[in-house]
Coordinates of C-alpha atoms in Angstrom, one line a residue:
M1 CA 7.4 -15.5 28.0
T2 CA 5.8 -16.2 24.7
G3 CA 8.2 -16.1 21.6
P4 CA 7.4 -14.4 18.4
F5 CA 5.8 -17.4 16.7
E6 CA 3.7 -18.7 19.3
P7 CA 0.0 -18.1 19.4
I8 CA -0.9 -14.9 21.1
H9 CA -3.9 -16.1 22.8
A10 CA -2.9 -19.8 23.3
D11 CA -3.6 -19.8 27.2
P12 CA -6.6 -17.7 28.2
A13 CA -4.8 -17.1 31.6
A14 CA -1.6 -15.8 30.2
P15 CA -0.9 -12.3 30.1
V16 CA -2.0 -10.7 26.4
R17 CA 1.0 -9.6 24.6
A18 CA 1.0 -6.9 21.7
G19 CA 1.2 -8.5 18.3
L20 CA 4.6 -8.8 16.6
V21 CA 3.6 -6.4 13.6
N22 CA 3.9 -2.8 14.9
L23 CA 3.5 -0.7 11.6
L24 CA 0.8 -1.4 9.0
G25 CA -0.1 -0.1 6.0
I26 CA -3.7 0.0 5.1
G27 CA -3.9 1.3 1.6
A28 CA -5.6 2.8 -0.3
Q29 CA -5.4 0.7 -3.4
K30 CA -3.6 2.2 -6.4
C31 CA -2.4 5.0 -3.9
A32 CA 1.4 4.5 -4.0
S33 CA 1.4 1.4 -1.8
S34 CA 4.0 -0.3 -3.8
W35 CA 6.4 2.6 -3.4
L36 CA 5.4 2.6 0.6
H37 CA 6.3 -1.1 0.6
A38 CA 9.7 -0.5 -1.2
V39 CA 10.6 2.4 1.0
A40 CA 9.8 0.4 4.0
A41 CA 11.6 -2.7 2.9
S42 CA 14.9 -0.8 1.9
H43 CA 15.5 0.4 5.8
P44 CA 17.7 -1.7 7.7
E45 CA 15.5 -1.3 10.9
I46 CA 12.3 -2.2 9.3
G47 CA 11.5 -5.9 8.6
V48 CA 8.4 -6.5 6.1
A49 CA 6.1 -9.3 5.3
D50 CA 6.9 -12.1 2.8
P51 CA 4.9 -11.7 0.5
K52 CA 4.2 -8.1 1.0
E53 CA 0.2 -8.3 0.9
V54 CA -0.8 -11.1 3.5
D55 CA -4.6 -9.4 3.8
F56 CA -4.8 -10.9 7.3
F57 CA -7.3 -8.5 8.8
S58 CA -9.5 -8.3 5.9
Y59 CA -9.7 -11.8 3.9
R60 CA -7.7 -14.4 6.0
F61 CA -8.4 -13.4 9.6
D62 CA -9.7 -17.0 10.4
H63 CA -5.8 -18.2 9.4
G64 CA -5.1 -16.9 13.2
Y65 CA -2.2 -14.8 14.5
R66 CA 0.5 -17.5 14.1
W67 CA -0.3 -17.9 10.4
Y68 CA 0.0 -13.9 10.2
E69 CA 3.4 -13.8 11.9
E70 CA 5.2 -16.5 10.1
H71 CA 5.2 -14.2 7.2
F72 CA 7.8 -12.2 9.4
R73 CA 10.1 -15.1 10.2
R74 CA 13.1 -13.6 8.3
S75 CA 12.5 -10.2 10.0
A76 CA 11.3 -10.7 13.6
D77 CA 14.7 -9.5 15.0
R78 CA 14.0 -6.0 13.3
P79 CA 12.8 -3.1 15.8
V80 CA 9.8 -2.3 13.3
R81 CA 7.6 -5.1 11.4
F82 CA 5.7 -3.6 8.6
E83 CA 2.8 -5.2 6.7
N84 CA 1.0 -3.4 4.0
S85 CA -2.7 -4.6 2.6
P86 CA -4.6 -1.9 0.8
S87 CA -7.7 -4.1 1.3
Y88 CA -7.8 -2.9 4.9
F89 CA -8.8 0.8 4.6
H90 CA -12.4 -0.1 3.1
D91 CA -13.0 -3.2 5.3
P92 CA -15.3 -2.1 8.2
R93 CA -14.1 -5.1 10.2
A94 CA -10.2 -4.2 10.0
P95 CA -9.9 -1.4 12.5
G96 CA -11.2 -3.5 15.4
R97 CA -9.4 -6.6 14.3
V98 CA -6.0 -4.6 14.2
H99 CA -6.5 -2.8 17.6
A100 CA -7.3 -6.3 19.3
Y101 CA -3.9 -7.7 17.7
N102 CA -2.0 -4.7 19.0
P103 CA -3.6 -1.6 20.2
D104 CA -0.3 0.4 19.8
M105 CA -0.2 -0.4 16.0
R106 CA 1.1 2.8 14.1
I107 CA -1.1 3.1 11.1
V108 CA 0.1 4.5 7.4
L109 CA -2.5 5.6 5.0
L110 CA -1.6 6.8 1.4
L111 CA -4.5 8.5 -0.7
R112 CA -4.8 10.5 -4.0
D113 CA -7.4 12.1 -6.3
P114 CA -10.2 9.5 -6.0
V115 CA -11.2 9.8 -9.6
R116 CA -7.7 9.1 -10.6
R117 CA -7.4 6.3 -8.3
A118 CA -10.7 5.0 -9.9
M119 CA -8.9 4.9 -13.4
S120 CA -5.9 3.2 -11.9
N121 CA -8.1 0.6 -10.3
H122 CA -9.6 0.1 -13.7
V123 CA -6.0 -0.4 -15.3
H124 CA -5.1 -2.7 -12.4
E125 CA -7.8 -5.1 -13.0
I126 CA -7.0 -5.1 -16.7
I127 CA -3.3 -5.8 -15.8
K128 CA -4.2 -8.8 -13.4
G129 CA -6.4 -10.2 -16.4
H130 CA -9.5 -10.1 -14.4
I131 CA -11.3 -8.1 -17.2
P132 CA -10.5 -7.5 -20.8
T133 CA -9.3 -4.1 -22.3
L134 CA -12.5 -2.1 -21.8
P135 CA -13.2 1.3 -21.5
F136 CA -13.3 2.8 -18.0
E137 CA -17.2 3.2 -18.0
D138 CA -17.7 -0.6 -18.6
G139 CA -15.7 -1.3 -15.8
L140 CA -17.3 1.2 -13.7
A141 CA -20.6 -0.3 -14.5
N142 CA -19.5 -3.7 -13.2
N143 CA -17.3 -2.8 -10.4
P144 CA -18.6 -1.1 -7.2
A145 CA -15.1 -1.1 -5.8
Y146 CA -14.2 1.8 -8.2
V147 CA -16.3 3.9 -6.3
E148 CA -16.3 2.3 -2.9
Q149 CA -12.6 2.4 -2.4
G150 CA -12.8 6.2 -2.8
R151 CA -15.0 6.9 0.1
Y152 CA -12.2 8.2 1.9
G153 CA -14.4 9.9 4.7
T154 CA -16.5 7.2 5.4
H155 CA -13.4 4.7 5.8
L156 CA -10.9 6.9 7.4
V157 CA -13.4 7.9 10.2
R158 CA -13.7 4.2 11.3
W159 CA -9.7 4.0 11.8
H160 CA -9.7 7.5 13.6
D161 CA -12.4 6.3 16.2
V162 CA -10.1 3.2 16.9
F163 CA -6.7 4.5 16.8
G164 CA -6.9 8.2 16.9
P165 CA -5.0 11.0 14.9
D166 CA -1.7 10.3 16.9
R167 CA -1.2 6.8 15.8
M168 CA -2.0 7.4 12.1
L169 CA 0.3 9.0 9.5
V170 CA -2.1 10.0 6.3
M171 CA 0.0 11.1 3.2
F172 CA -1.2 11.8 -0.4
A173 CA 0.5 10.2 -3.6
E174 CA 0.7 13.6 -5.2
D175 CA 3.0 14.5 -2.4
V176 CA 5.1 11.7 -2.8
S177 CA 5.3 12.2 -6.5
A178 CA 6.4 16.0 -6.0
D179 CA 9.0 15.2 -3.1
P180 CA 9.6 11.2 -2.5
S181 CA 12.5 12.0 -0.3
A182 CA 10.4 14.3 2.2
A183 CA 7.6 11.6 2.1
A184 CA 10.2 8.9 3.2
R185 CA 11.4 11.0 5.8
R186 CA 8.0 11.3 7.3
L187 CA 7.6 7.7 7.2
F188 CA 10.5 7.0 8.9
E189 CA 10.0 9.7 11.6
F190 CA 6.7 8.2 12.3
A191 CA 7.8 4.8 12.5
A192 CA 10.5 6.0 14.7
V193 CA 13.7 4.8 12.9
D194 CA 16.6 6.7 11.4
A195 CA 15.0 9.6 9.4
D196 CA 18.5 10.2 7.7
F197 CA 18.3 6.8 5.7
D198 CA 18.9 7.3 2.2
S199 CA 16.8 4.6 0.3
P200 CA 17.9 3.8 -2.9
I201 CA 14.2 3.2 -3.9
L202 CA 14.1 7.0 -4.1
R203 CA 16.1 7.1 -7.4
E204 CA 14.1 4.4 -9.3
R205 CA 11.6 4.8 -11.9
R206 CA 8.4 3.1 -10.9
N207 CA 5.3 2.3 -13.2
D208 CA 2.3 0.6 -12.2
S209 CA 0.1 1.1 -15.4
D210 CA 1.6 -1.4 -17.6
R211 CA 1.9 -5.0 -18.4
A212 CA 4.3 -7.6 -19.5
R213 CA 4.9 -9.1 -23.0
L214 CA 6.1 -12.1 -21.4
P215 CA 4.7 -12.5 -18.0
A216 CA 7.1 -15.1 -17.0
L217 CA 10.3 -12.9 -17.7
R218 CA 8.7 -10.2 -15.4
A219 CA 8.0 -13.0 -12.6
G220 CA 11.4 -14.1 -12.9
L221 CA 13.2 -10.7 -12.7
R222 CA 10.7 -9.8 -9.7
A223 CA 11.6 -13.1 -7.9
G224 CA 15.4 -12.2 -8.6
G225 CA 14.6 -8.6 -7.0
D226 CA 12.6 -9.8 -4.0
W227 CA 15.5 -12.3 -3.0
L228 CA 18.0 -9.8 -3.0
R229 CA 15.8 -7.4 -0.9
R230 CA 15.0 -10.1 1.8
Q231 CA 19.1 -10.4 1.8
G232 CA 19.3 -6.8 2.6
M233 CA 21.1 -6.0 -0.7
E234 CA 18.9 -3.1 -1.8
P235 CA 22.0 -0.9 -3.0
L236 CA 23.1 -4.0 -5.1
L237 CA 19.8 -4.3 -6.5
A238 CA 19.4 -0.6 -7.6
R239 CA 22.8 -1.0 -9.6
V240 CA 21.8 -4.3 -11.1
K241 CA 18.6 -2.4 -12.4
R242 CA 20.4 0.4 -14.0
T243 CA 22.6 -2.2 -16.0
G244 CA 22.3 -2.3 -19.9
P245 CA 21.1 -5.7 -20.4
I246 CA 18.7 -5.8 -17.3
D247 CA 17.4 -2.3 -18.1
F248 CA 16.6 -3.2 -21.8
L249 CA 14.9 -6.3 -20.9
L250 CA 12.6 -4.3 -18.5
R251 CA 11.7 -2.1 -20.9
A252 CA 11.3 -4.3 -23.9
N253 CA 9.1 -6.4 -21.7
R254 CA 6.7 -3.5 -21.2
V255 CA 3.1 -2.8 -22.6
E256 CA 1.5 0.5 -21.7
I257 CA -2.0 -0.4 -20.9
R258 CA -3.2 3.1 -20.6
D259 CA -2.4 3.4 -24.4
E260 CA -4.8 0.8 -25.1
I261 CA -7.9 2.5 -23.0
P262 CA -9.9 5.0 -24.2
P263 CA -9.5 8.5 -21.7
M264 CA -12.4 8.5 -19.3
R265 CA -15.3 10.4 -20.7
P266 CA -15.7 14.2 -19.2
E267 CA -19.1 13.5 -18.1
T268 CA -17.7 10.5 -16.3
A269 CA -15.3 12.4 -14.5
E270 CA -17.7 15.2 -13.5
M271 CA -20.2 12.6 -12.3
L272 CA -17.5 11.0 -10.0
V273 CA -16.3 14.4 -8.4
H274 CA -19.9 14.9 -7.4
T275 CA -20.2 11.4 -6.1
F276 CA -16.9 12.0 -3.8
A277 CA -17.9 15.8 -3.1
P278 CA -19.2 14.7 0.5
E279 CA -16.4 12.2 1.1
M280 CA -14.0 14.8 0.6
A281 CA -15.5 17.4 2.9
E282 CA -15.5 14.8 5.4
L283 CA -11.7 14.0 4.8
K284 CA -10.8 17.4 5.2
R285 CA -12.8 17.7 8.4
I286 CA -11.1 14.6 9.8
L287 CA -7.6 15.9 9.0
G288 CA -8.3 19.4 9.6
R289 CA -7.4 20.6 5.9
E290 CA -8.8 23.6 4.0
T291 CA -7.9 21.7 0.6
L292 CA -6.5 18.3 -0.8
P293 CA -3.6 18.2 -3.0
W294 CA -5.6 17.3 -6.4
E295 CA -8.3 20.1 -5.9
G296 CA -7.8 23.1 -8.1
R297 CA -5.6 21.3 -10.8

């Protein structure tokens, strides 16, 4: 019998086992994926990858299964092993690769208004230092991923064709914002873990549209938080983050990027709505929905 860190296909004559990872977040980028990871990591029955985004089935597939599963060494004994890489959703190779690794994989997908997602994509590129603080329209002209990652119908049909609707949970960031507790319960029920678990993450304020005045300070605080999470000390982390000195440091170190970027032009937003319209129609068809959470707002 193979162990959790032996290569899955080392012996061609041996029975093929399903991969160690059995719950996978696939995106989309800037659609509450950080919330998804944090909530999953807080659950005592769910082990998560370290670091959280491995990008194995998209950018690092040539590293092999053993390399991938080494990212779960600390959590291999948990009944659910979760990895979350937003790069998977729009990569046409990923569904087949995931299915070959584990045909019983449970797939979690979070989506949001694609126009707002595109703007958040732009903010993300600025925060990461990939581009200077430019107007959205300049970033859009330079980066086709702003639109490509919002082609939800095109990407989702590939995953549905491989896994089918029963092995996929599709949620919306708008619903997460409106009722995070209900969203967490849906996730836990889908993962077949204790759905009554009260995650401390649900009481945290999260902001992904700022950057640090002192990046080293933010990196140090995050490293400390990640260490506490790996030790299963989420409740302690939640209390520490609410203490006066830590809360002051976190707030003082933030620079709100959206305040430095001109708002998206109305004609740009209208153009994107038109561009995405066929994709949203296909999304509704796949999900059997009459409307989407952001429509009519």
